[in-house]
Each structure stands twice: as C-alpha cells, then as structure tokens.
PDB file of C-alpha atoms in Angstrom:
ATOM      1  CA  UNK A   1       0.605 -99.578   7.821  1.00  0.00           C
ATOM      2  CA  UNK A   2       0.368 -96.093   5.205  1.00  0.00           C
ATOM      3  CA  UNK A   3       1.725 -92.946   6.907  1.00  0.00           C
ATOM      4  CA  UNK A   4      -0.185 -90.191   6.652  1.00  0.00           C
ATOM      5  CA  UNK A   5       1.232 -86.702   5.815  1.00  0.00           C
ATOM      6  CA  UNK A   6       0.713 -83.314   5.423  1.00  0.00           C
ATOM      7  CA  UNK A   7       2.869 -80.686   4.019  1.00  0.00           C
ATOM      8  CA  UNK A   8       2.778 -76.924   5.219  1.00  0.00           C
ATOM      9  CA  UNK A   9       4.874 -74.441   3.900  1.00  0.00           C
ATOM     10  CA  UNK A  10       4.455 -71.310   2.106  1.00  0.00           C
ATOM     11  CA  UNK A  11       6.228 -71.997  -1.003  1.00  0.00           C
ATOM     12  CA  UNK A  12       4.086 -74.101  -3.590  1.00  0.00           C
ATOM     13  CA  UNK A  13       7.100 -75.128  -5.272  1.00  0.00           C
ATOM     14  CA  UNK A  14       8.349 -76.334  -1.890  1.00  0.00           C
ATOM     15  CA  UNK A  15       5.136 -78.080  -0.820  1.00  0.00           C
ATOM     16  CA  UNK A  16       5.018 -79.730  -4.830  1.00  0.00           C
ATOM     17  CA  UNK A  17       8.297 -80.959  -4.349  1.00  0.00           C
ATOM     18  CA  UNK A  18       8.293 -82.734  -1.025  1.00  0.00           C
ATOM     19  CA  UNK A  19       4.658 -83.987  -1.811  1.00  0.00           C
ATOM     20  CA  UNK A  20       6.274 -85.712  -4.972  1.00  0.00           C
ATOM     21  CA  UNK A  21       8.719 -87.372  -3.226  1.00  0.00           C
ATOM     22  CA  UNK A  22       7.139 -88.484  -0.275  1.00  0.00           C
ATOM     23  CA  UNK A  23       3.984 -89.723  -2.570  1.00  0.00           C
ATOM     24  CA  UNK A  24       6.909 -91.977  -4.853  1.00  0.00           C
ATOM     25  CA  UNK A  25       7.134 -94.131  -1.423  1.00  0.00           C
ATOM     26  CA  UNK A  26       4.455 -97.261  -0.799  1.00  0.00           C
ATOM     27  CA  UNK A  27       4.025 -96.183   2.754  1.00  0.00           C
ATOM     28  CA  UNK A  28       3.906 -92.871   2.707  1.00  0.00           C
ATOM     29  CA  UNK A  29       0.510 -91.063   1.580  1.00  0.00           C
ATOM     30  CA  UNK A  30       0.354 -87.345   1.319  1.00  0.00           C
ATOM     31  CA  UNK A  31      -3.121 -86.305   2.341  1.00  0.00           C
ATOM     32  CA  UNK A  32      -3.092 -82.512   2.476  1.00  0.00           C
ATOM     33  CA  UNK A  33      -1.235 -79.310   1.938  1.00  0.00           C
ATOM     34  CA  UNK A  34      -1.441 -75.776   3.612  1.00  0.00           C
ATOM     35  CA  UNK A  35       0.210 -72.464   3.210  1.00  0.00           C
ATOM     36  CA  UNK A  36       0.102 -71.298   6.980  1.00  0.00           C
ATOM     37  CA  UNK A  37      -0.397 -72.245   9.724  1.00  0.00           C
ATOM     38  CA  UNK A  38      -3.832 -71.560  10.250  1.00  0.00           C
ATOM     39  CA  UNK A  39      -4.767 -73.681   7.102  1.00  0.00           C
ATOM     40  CA  UNK A  40      -2.910 -76.498   8.585  1.00  0.00           C
ATOM     41  CA  UNK A  41      -4.956 -76.642  11.702  1.00  0.00           C
ATOM     42  CA  UNK A  42      -7.787 -76.966   9.370  1.00  0.00           C
ATOM     43  CA  UNK A  43      -6.314 -79.307   6.929  1.00  0.00           C
ATOM     44  CA  UNK A  44      -5.427 -81.343   9.899  1.00  0.00           C
ATOM     45  CA  UNK A  45      -8.528 -81.468  11.720  1.00  0.00           C
ATOM     46  CA  UNK A  46     -10.269 -83.019   8.646  1.00  0.00           C
ATOM     47  CA  UNK A  47      -7.642 -85.403   7.724  1.00  0.00           C
ATOM     48  CA  UNK A  48      -6.045 -86.667  10.587  1.00  0.00           C
ATOM     49  CA  UNK A  49      -2.387 -86.814   9.182  1.00  0.00           C
ATOM     50  CA  UNK A  50      -0.091 -89.129  11.115  1.00  0.00           C
ATOM     51  CA  UNK A  51       2.719 -86.600  10.521  1.00  0.00           C
ATOM     52  CA  UNK A  52       2.610 -82.770   9.407  1.00  0.00           C
ATOM     53  CA  UNK A  53       5.641 -81.205   7.854  1.00  0.00           C
ATOM     54  CA  UNK A  54       6.019 -78.068   9.014  1.00  0.00           C
ATOM     55  CA  UNK A  55       7.644 -75.005   7.941  1.00  0.00           C
ATOM     56  CA  UNK A  56       9.006 -72.352  10.602  1.00  0.00           C
ATOM     57  CA  UNK A  57       8.224 -69.040   9.073  1.00  0.00           C
ATOM     58  CA  UNK A  58       5.046 -68.558   7.196  1.00  0.00           C
ATOM     59  CA  UNK A  59       2.677 -65.516   6.664  1.00  0.00           C
ATOM     60  CA  UNK A  60      -0.826 -65.242   9.038  1.00  0.00           C
ATOM     61  CA  UNK A  61       0.039 -68.271  10.989  1.00  0.00           C
ATOM     62  CA  UNK A  62       3.608 -69.200  11.837  1.00  0.00           C
ATOM     63  CA  UNK A  63       4.608 -73.029  12.082  1.00  0.00           C
ATOM     64  CA  UNK A  64       5.120 -72.155  15.905  1.00  0.00           C
ATOM     65  CA  UNK A  65       1.877 -71.038  16.737  1.00  0.00           C
ATOM     66  CA  UNK A  66       0.236 -74.022  14.557  1.00  0.00           C
ATOM     67  CA  UNK A  67       2.750 -76.252  16.373  1.00  0.00           C
ATOM     68  CA  UNK A  68       1.420 -75.148  19.721  1.00  0.00           C
ATOM     69  CA  UNK A  69      -2.560 -75.565  18.442  1.00  0.00           C
ATOM     70  CA  UNK A  70      -1.851 -78.938  17.126  1.00  0.00           C
ATOM     71  CA  UNK A  71      -0.017 -80.998  19.763  1.00  0.00           C
ATOM     72  CA  UNK A  72      -2.295 -78.769  22.706  1.00  0.00           C
ATOM     73  CA  UNK A  73      -5.738 -79.051  21.203  1.00  0.00           C
ATOM     74  CA  UNK A  74      -9.320 -77.673  22.254  1.00  0.00           C
ATOM     75  CA  UNK A  75     -11.775 -79.834  24.204  1.00  0.00           C
ATOM     76  CA  UNK A  76     -13.438 -82.286  21.827  1.00  0.00           C
ATOM     77  CA  UNK A  77     -10.246 -82.880  19.382  1.00  0.00           C
ATOM     78  CA  UNK A  78      -8.760 -85.676  19.950  1.00  0.00           C
ATOM     79  CA  UNK A  79      -6.422 -86.439  17.490  1.00  0.00           C
ATOM     80  CA  UNK A  80      -2.697 -85.489  18.023  1.00  0.00           C
ATOM     81  CA  UNK A  81      -0.468 -85.673  15.239  1.00  0.00           C
ATOM     82  CA  UNK A  82       3.473 -85.804  15.184  1.00  0.00           C
ATOM     83  CA  UNK A  83       5.205 -82.295  13.854  1.00  0.00           C
ATOM     84  CA  UNK A  84       8.567 -82.378  12.184  1.00  0.00           C
ATOM     85  CA  UNK A  85       9.855 -78.961  11.825  1.00  0.00           C
ATOM     86  CA  UNK A  86      11.101 -77.515   8.616  1.00  0.00           C
ATOM     87  CA  UNK A  87      13.633 -74.547   8.357  1.00  0.00           C
ATOM     88  CA  UNK A  88      16.207 -73.116   6.228  1.00  0.00           C
ATOM     89  CA  UNK A  89      18.257 -72.020   9.098  1.00  0.00           C
ATOM     90  CA  UNK A  90      20.231 -74.189  11.663  1.00  0.00           C
ATOM     91  CA  UNK A  91      20.193 -70.948  13.867  1.00  0.00           C
ATOM     92  CA  UNK A  92      16.379 -70.502  13.843  1.00  0.00           C
ATOM     93  CA  UNK A  93      14.981 -68.927  16.759  1.00  0.00           C
ATOM     94  CA  UNK A  94      12.136 -70.663  16.845  1.00  0.00           C
ATOM     95  CA  UNK A  95      14.260 -74.345  17.738  1.00  0.00           C
ATOM     96  CA  UNK A  96      13.889 -74.022  21.185  1.00  0.00           C
ATOM     97  CA  UNK A  97      10.116 -73.323  21.615  1.00  0.00           C
ATOM     98  CA  UNK A  98       8.913 -75.583  19.043  1.00  0.00           C
ATOM     99  CA  UNK A  99      10.502 -78.761  21.012  1.00  0.00           C
ATOM    100  CA  UNK A 100       9.046 -77.436  24.080  1.00  0.00           C
ATOM    101  CA  UNK A 101       5.719 -77.181  22.398  1.00  0.00           C
ATOM    102  CA  UNK A 102       6.273 -80.783  21.270  1.00  0.00           C
ATOM    103  CA  UNK A 103       7.527 -80.904  18.071  1.00  0.00           C
ATOM    104  CA  UNK A 104       9.589 -84.215  17.369  1.00  0.00           C
ATOM    105  CA  UNK A 105      12.032 -82.887  15.853  1.00  0.00           C
ATOM    106  CA  UNK A 106      13.549 -80.253  13.223  1.00  0.00           C
ATOM    107  CA  UNK A 107      14.776 -81.207   9.532  1.00  0.00           C
ATOM    108  CA  UNK A 108      16.584 -78.565   7.123  1.00  0.00           C
ATOM    109  CA  UNK A 109      15.476 -77.988   3.842  1.00  0.00           C
ATOM    110  CA  UNK A 110      18.358 -78.628   1.952  1.00  0.00           C
ATOM    111  CA  UNK A 111      18.871 -82.042   3.552  1.00  0.00           C
ATOM    112  CA  UNK A 112      19.384 -85.170   1.360  1.00  0.00           C
ATOM    113  CA  UNK A 113      16.228 -86.541   0.105  1.00  0.00           C
ATOM    114  CA  UNK A 114      16.926 -89.806   1.368  1.00  0.00           C
ATOM    115  CA  UNK A 115      16.904 -88.011   4.888  1.00  0.00           C
ATOM    116  CA  UNK A 116      13.489 -86.301   4.511  1.00  0.00           C
ATOM    117  CA  UNK A 117      12.199 -89.652   3.524  1.00  0.00           C
ATOM    118  CA  UNK A 118      13.727 -91.212   6.672  1.00  0.00           C
ATOM    119  CA  UNK A 119      12.817 -88.453   9.190  1.00  0.00           C
ATOM    120  CA  UNK A 120       8.965 -88.762   7.931  1.00  0.00           C
ATOM    121  CA  UNK A 121       9.172 -92.518   9.075  1.00  0.00           C
ATOM    122  CA  UNK A 122      11.216 -91.822  12.257  1.00  0.00           C
ATOM    123  CA  UNK A 123       8.695 -89.254  13.822  1.00  0.00           C
ATOM    124  CA  UNK A 124       5.793 -91.515  12.553  1.00  0.00           C
ATOM    125  CA  UNK A 125       7.195 -94.513  14.541  1.00  0.00           C
ATOM    126  CA  UNK A 126       7.239 -92.128  17.687  1.00  0.00           C
ATOM    127  CA  UNK A 127      11.105 -91.510  18.026  1.00  0.00           C
ATOM    128  CA  UNK A 128      12.789 -87.803  17.635  1.00  0.00           C
ATOM    129  CA  UNK A 129      14.832 -86.310  15.579  1.00  0.00           C
ATOM    130  CA  UNK A 130      17.268 -83.616  15.033  1.00  0.00           C
ATOM    131  CA  UNK A 131      19.588 -82.228  12.763  1.00  0.00           C
ATOM    132  CA  UNK A 132      22.909 -82.566  14.202  1.00  0.00           C
ATOM    133  CA  UNK A 133      23.437 -78.711  13.706  1.00  0.00           C
ATOM    134  CA  UNK A 134      20.118 -77.713  14.976  1.00  0.00           C
ATOM    135  CA  UNK A 135      21.357 -79.879  18.230  1.00  0.00           C
ATOM    136  CA  UNK A 136      24.557 -78.374  18.300  1.00  0.00           C
ATOM    137  CA  UNK A 137      22.409 -74.862  18.531  1.00  0.00           C
ATOM    138  CA  UNK A 138      20.128 -76.050  21.101  1.00  0.00           C
ATOM    139  CA  UNK A 139      22.686 -77.231  23.247  1.00  0.00           C
ATOM    140  CA  UNK A 140      24.318 -73.599  22.985  1.00  0.00           C
ATOM    141  CA  UNK A 141      21.465 -72.301  23.868  1.00  0.00           C
ATOM    142  CA  UNK A 142      21.105 -74.616  26.926  1.00  0.00           C
ATOM    143  CA  UNK A 143      23.971 -73.278  28.307  1.00  0.00           C
ATOM    144  CA  UNK A 144      22.879 -70.025  28.354  1.00  0.00           C
ATOM    145  CA  UNK A 145      20.263 -71.244  30.992  1.00  0.00           C
ATOM    146  CA  UNK A 146      20.246 -72.131  34.845  1.00  0.00           C
ATOM    147  CA  UNK A 147      18.207 -75.374  35.809  1.00  0.00           C
ATOM    148  CA  UNK A 148      14.813 -74.779  36.638  1.00  0.00           C
ATOM    149  CA  UNK A 149      14.201 -75.851  39.828  1.00  0.00           C
ATOM    150  CA  UNK A 150      10.615 -77.328  39.008  1.00  0.00           C
ATOM    151  CA  UNK A 151      11.959 -80.182  36.548  1.00  0.00           C
ATOM    152  CA  UNK A 152      14.414 -80.971  38.982  1.00  0.00           C
ATOM    153  CA  UNK A 153      12.540 -81.809  41.895  1.00  0.00           C
ATOM    154  CA  UNK A 154      10.253 -84.095  38.721  1.00  0.00           C
ATOM    155  CA  UNK A 155      14.006 -86.402  38.745  1.00  0.00           C
ATOM    156  CA  UNK A 156      13.188 -87.541  41.991  1.00  0.00           C
ATOM    157  CA  UNK A 157      10.567 -89.930  40.667  1.00  0.00           C
ATOM    158  CA  UNK A 158      12.793 -91.794  38.655  1.00  0.00           C
ATOM    159  CA  UNK A 159      14.883 -95.005  39.783  1.00  0.00           C
ATOM    160  CA  UNK A 160      18.473 -94.472  39.230  1.00  0.00           C
ATOM    161  CA  UNK A 161      18.521 -96.577  36.291  1.00  0.00           C
ATOM    162  CA  UNK A 162      15.978 -94.740  34.591  1.00  0.00           C
ATOM    163  CA  UNK A 163      17.840 -91.226  35.734  1.00  0.00           C
ATOM    164  CA  UNK A 164      20.951 -93.150  34.087  1.00  0.00           C
ATOM    165  CA  UNK A 165      19.076 -93.672  30.727  1.00  0.00           C
ATOM    166  CA  UNK A 166      17.629 -90.380  30.543  1.00  0.00           C
ATOM    167  CA  UNK A 167      21.414 -89.086  30.503  1.00  0.00           C
ATOM    168  CA  UNK A 168      22.386 -91.233  27.856  1.00  0.00           C
ATOM    169  CA  UNK A 169      19.242 -90.190  25.740  1.00  0.00           C
ATOM    170  CA  UNK A 170      20.226 -86.588  26.456  1.00  0.00           C
ATOM    171  CA  UNK A 171      23.793 -87.434  25.018  1.00  0.00           C
ATOM    172  CA  UNK A 172      22.551 -88.877  21.946  1.00  0.00           C
ATOM    173  CA  UNK A 173      23.102 -92.038  22.496  1.00  0.00           C
ATOM    174  CA  UNK A 174      20.731 -94.668  20.252  1.00  0.00           C
ATOM    175  CA  UNK A 175      18.838 -97.502  22.494  1.00  0.00           C
ATOM    176  CA  UNK A 176      21.298 -99.750  21.152  1.00  0.00           C
ATOM    177  CA  UNK A 177      24.259 -97.898  22.247  1.00  0.00           C
ATOM    178  CA  UNK A 178      22.589 -97.454  25.821  1.00  0.00           C
ATOM    179  CA  UNK A 179      21.859-101.128  25.703  1.00  0.00           C
ATOM    180  CA  UNK A 180      25.828-101.802  25.224  1.00  0.00           C
ATOM    181  CA  UNK A 181      26.837 -99.104  27.553  1.00  0.00           C
ATOM    182  CA  UNK A 182      24.957-100.660  30.392  1.00  0.00           C
ATOM    183  CA  UNK A 183      25.093-104.018  29.493  1.00  0.00           C
ATOM    184  CA  UNK A 184      21.087-104.627  28.981  1.00  0.00           C
ATOM    185  CA  UNK A 185      19.168-105.978  26.470  1.00  0.00           C
ATOM    186  CA  UNK A 186      17.474-103.435  23.896  1.00  0.00           C
ATOM    187  CA  UNK A 187      14.258-104.203  24.860  1.00  0.00           C
ATOM    188  CA  UNK A 188      14.882-103.394  28.253  1.00  0.00           C
ATOM    189  CA  UNK A 189      16.311-100.293  27.434  1.00  0.00           C
ATOM    190  CA  UNK A 190      13.273 -99.257  25.501  1.00  0.00           C
ATOM    191  CA  UNK A 191      11.029-100.703  28.666  1.00  0.00           C
ATOM    192  CA  UNK A 192      13.057 -97.770  30.524  1.00  0.00           C
ATOM    193  CA  UNK A 193      12.155 -94.752  28.133  1.00  0.00           C
ATOM    194  CA  UNK A 194       8.732 -95.813  28.170  1.00  0.00           C
ATOM    195  CA  UNK A 195       8.587 -95.356  31.651  1.00  0.00           C
ATOM    196  CA  UNK A 196      10.788 -92.167  31.960  1.00  0.00           C
ATOM    197  CA  UNK A 197       8.689 -90.829  29.000  1.00  0.00           C
ATOM    198  CA  UNK A 198       5.663 -91.661  31.325  1.00  0.00           C
ATOM    199  CA  UNK A 199       6.856 -90.275  34.335  1.00  0.00           C
ATOM    200  CA  UNK A 200       8.157 -87.322  33.451  1.00  0.00           C
ATOM    201  CA  UNK A 201       4.917 -86.898  31.143  1.00  0.00           C
ATOM    202  CA  UNK A 202       7.475 -86.176  28.321  1.00  0.00           C
ATOM    203  CA  UNK A 203       6.043 -86.774  24.307  1.00  0.00           C
ATOM    204  CA  UNK A 204       9.248 -88.115  23.193  1.00  0.00           C
ATOM    205  CA  UNK A 205      12.847 -88.540  23.039  1.00  0.00           C
ATOM    206  CA  UNK A 206      13.324 -84.242  22.029  1.00  0.00           C
ATOM    207  CA  UNK A 207      11.403 -83.425  24.976  1.00  0.00           C
ATOM    208  CA  UNK A 208      13.525 -86.099  26.961  1.00  0.00           C
ATOM    209  CA  UNK A 209      16.657 -84.015  25.793  1.00  0.00           C
ATOM    210  CA  UNK A 210      15.249 -81.060  26.632  1.00  0.00           C
ATOM    211  CA  UNK A 211      13.649 -82.143  30.301  1.00  0.00           C
ATOM    212  CA  UNK A 212      17.611 -83.378  30.922  1.00  0.00           C
ATOM    213  CA  UNK A 213      19.200 -79.969  30.346  1.00  0.00           C
ATOM    214  CA  UNK A 214      16.891 -77.850  32.022  1.00  0.00           C
ATOM    215  CA  UNK A 215      16.620 -80.201  34.996  1.00  0.00           C
ATOM    216  CA  UNK A 216      20.296 -79.728  35.277  1.00  0.00           C
ATOM    217  CA  UNK A 217      20.967 -83.370  34.697  1.00  0.00           C
ATOM    218  CA  UNK A 218      23.278 -83.043  32.108  1.00  0.00           C
ATOM    219  CA  UNK A 219      25.203 -79.835  31.325  1.00  0.00           C
ATOM    220  CA  UNK A 220      26.451 -79.028  27.728  1.00  0.00           C
ATOM    221  CA  UNK A 221      29.987 -80.198  27.666  1.00  0.00           C
ATOM    222  CA  UNK A 222      29.590 -83.473  29.204  1.00  0.00           C
ATOM    223  CA  UNK A 223      30.563 -86.756  27.875  1.00  0.00           C
TER     224      UNK A 223
END
C-alpha cells in the first residue's frame, strides 16, 4: 500500500528537499505541500493524506493549531490523518501540547534521511515516534507536574496485566521487549496494547506515554 504524505513547512527549500527524498521511495507518494497551517488544513481535506509532516513554527497558523484542527475535525469531516511534527529544536515548547493534541510523534529536522523515511512508515503504520532528545525533554516537563486525578481514576478500568503493559510502554520498551520482559507472545502484547488504547481512548503509544505520566502510574527516573 502506498503511503500518501503532505509536507507542511514555511521554507520552500525544506519542502522541496523532503518531497524529493520521500517521492523517491516506492511506497510513498507526496500528494501535496503547504507553507503554513491554514493551507495545510485545506490541502489535507482535499488530498486525504495518511501522514502530514508538520513544521511547528510557521506564519499565519502554526503547526500546533493546525494539528488540533486536523485531529479534531468539525462534524462532516471524516478523514483524520496521522501527524508527524518536525522541529529544529529539541526543546521546543510545543512538544508537550502537540502530543496531547494527538500528534503521533516528533522528528528533528536535522535527523538523517533514513530516519525521516522510517518515521513516515512508522507513523503511517499507527505507531508513535519520538526523537530521543525530545523524549528526555518531555519527561523533564512531566517531572514538574502533579498527577491528574481524572487520569488516575481511568486507570481503574485496566486489568493488572494491561496496567503493567502501559507502564512498560511509558518506559520506552518495544513490543518485543515487553514480550520478553513479561514472558508473553508478541501478538499477545499487541492485543493488550490495543485494549489499553481502546479503554483509555488514546490514539497511539505517544498518548499512552503521556497518560502514564499524567496519571502518576510512572514517575520520571523510574526503571
């Protein structure tokens, strides 16, 4: 299946460069570009991409506002793409809010070409992706917050095994690593993750990590 992508960045050279890299892949089709968030919404609604590569800082409408609009569309709009945020700085203040808005992850603009291509495929497949430096910043931010009681109460709907799987997701373990840790088949782990996301009404692993910290299930520094 071909992955349909649109590229959103206020710098024409950046858009052109990313478009050339992605279009050269046999399984990726660049179906549109946009110089700001406002145009990105229009292009996305007309081209129905699987993944939107979204710059954070742009004129007219920034990537955070556009991401919220794409992932929480008005009545009548049924297409909801995955959003992969692009940023120049790993300490960007929008990281936390964009992930809470439903972005599937963050990638630094200076990441290797192979990482960009892989990121698009990972996000299109429904997984989440966070650059390691962005993850460290995110956890640091969580350390400054108190657990949200409403999130903690939602944990009660999970079984002990599902709670255990959620905690391991938040610690950054892959499905295979979770399977090895819990001595389970990898498919069983995938089933547990699916139930966790469904019960907690979460889009993907990125939101699962946020939930685990906000609820107090995990605290920064835990192993």
